[in-house]
Amino acid sequence: TLAASATYLLEAVLFVDADATGGQKYALDGTVTANSIKYQVNAISNSTNLNVINTRLTALAGTTGQAGATGVYTEIKGVIASSAAGTINVRFAQQVASGTSSILTQSYFTATKV
């Protein structure tokens, strides 16, 4: 839960096993009211070392995703300035409904008040 009228640094590190067809999709959302938010989603394929997602988002519940990469390392980093208190969450889904994609253990998400 984030406090009202505060600024937070956001960081998620996600180890992902994605279905080649189903893929992966990410968003930050929750009940917090944001005066402003900006976050970068970078996903790197473990097998090719290529960026498969490289997207900046500026709204809660904005999404970015892709299909094709399977073993993926994803970082989400950003800043949110809240106006009303509430929760913030990392949302993960498949890009399309096919197979099974999942975030693995030892992944994490932090929000640090500054």
mmCIF file of C-alpha atoms in Angstrom, residues 65-106:
data_model
loop_
_atom_site.group_PDB
_atom_site.id
_atom_site.type_symbol
_atom_site.label_atom_id
_atom_site.label_comp_id
_atom_site.label_asym_id
_atom_site.label_seq_id
_atom_site.Cartn_x
_atom_site.Cartn_y
_atom_site.Cartn_z
ATOM 1 C CA GLY A 65 3.864 -7.707 -24.049
ATOM 2 C CA GLN A 66 5.190 -10.078 -26.666
ATOM 3 C CA ALA A 67 5.205 -13.714 -27.707
ATOM 4 C CA GLY A 68 8.077 -15.841 -28.979
ATOM 5 C CA ALA A 69 10.701 -15.650 -26.230
ATOM 6 C CA THR A 70 10.557 -18.398 -23.605
ATOM 7 C CA GLY A 71 13.179 -17.950 -20.847
ATOM 8 C CA VAL A 72 13.043 -14.240 -20.029
ATOM 9 C CA TYR A 73 14.498 -11.790 -17.501
ATOM 10 C CA THR A 74 12.232 -8.753 -16.999
ATOM 11 C CA GLU A 75 12.880 -5.519 -15.119
ATOM 12 C CA ILE A 76 10.254 -2.894 -14.404
ATOM 13 C CA LYS A 77 11.609 0.372 -12.996
ATOM 14 C CA GLY A 78 9.831 3.650 -12.468
ATOM 15 C CA VAL A 79 8.503 6.440 -10.286
ATOM 16 C CA ILE A 80 4.990 7.172 -9.062
ATOM 17 C CA ALA A 81 3.696 10.314 -7.347
ATOM 18 C CA SER A 82 0.486 9.433 -5.512
ATOM 19 C CA SER A 83 -2.398 11.751 -4.692
ATOM 20 C CA ALA A 84 -4.542 9.226 -2.792
ATOM 21 C CA ALA A 85 -3.384 6.151 -0.870
ATOM 22 C CA GLY A 86 -3.886 2.688 -2.307
ATOM 23 C CA THR A 87 -2.246 -0.485 -3.503
ATOM 24 C CA ILE A 88 0.070 -0.991 -6.458
ATOM 25 C CA ASN A 89 0.649 -4.360 -8.106
ATOM 26 C CA VAL A 90 2.619 -5.933 -10.907
ATOM 27 C CA ARG A 91 0.202 -7.655 -13.258
ATOM 28 C CA PHE A 92 1.340 -10.561 -15.431
ATOM 29 C CA ALA A 93 -0.603 -12.415 -18.084
ATOM 30 C CA GLN A 94 -0.065 -14.194 -21.357
ATOM 31 C CA GLN A 95 -0.069 -12.092 -24.519
ATOM 32 C CA VAL A 96 -2.528 -14.606 -26.018
ATOM 33 C CA ALA A 97 -4.341 -17.559 -24.449
ATOM 34 C CA SER A 98 -2.047 -20.469 -25.304
ATOM 35 C CA GLY A 99 0.021 -22.822 -23.173
ATOM 36 C CA THR A 100 1.320 -21.833 -19.743
ATOM 37 C CA SER A 101 3.491 -18.841 -18.848
ATOM 38 C CA SER A 102 4.597 -18.055 -15.306
ATOM 39 C CA ILE A 103 6.733 -15.840 -13.097
ATOM 40 C CA LEU A 104 9.237 -17.945 -11.169
ATOM 41 C CA THR A 105 10.185 -17.933 -7.489
ATOM 42 C CA GLN A 106 12.714 -15.410 -6.220
#
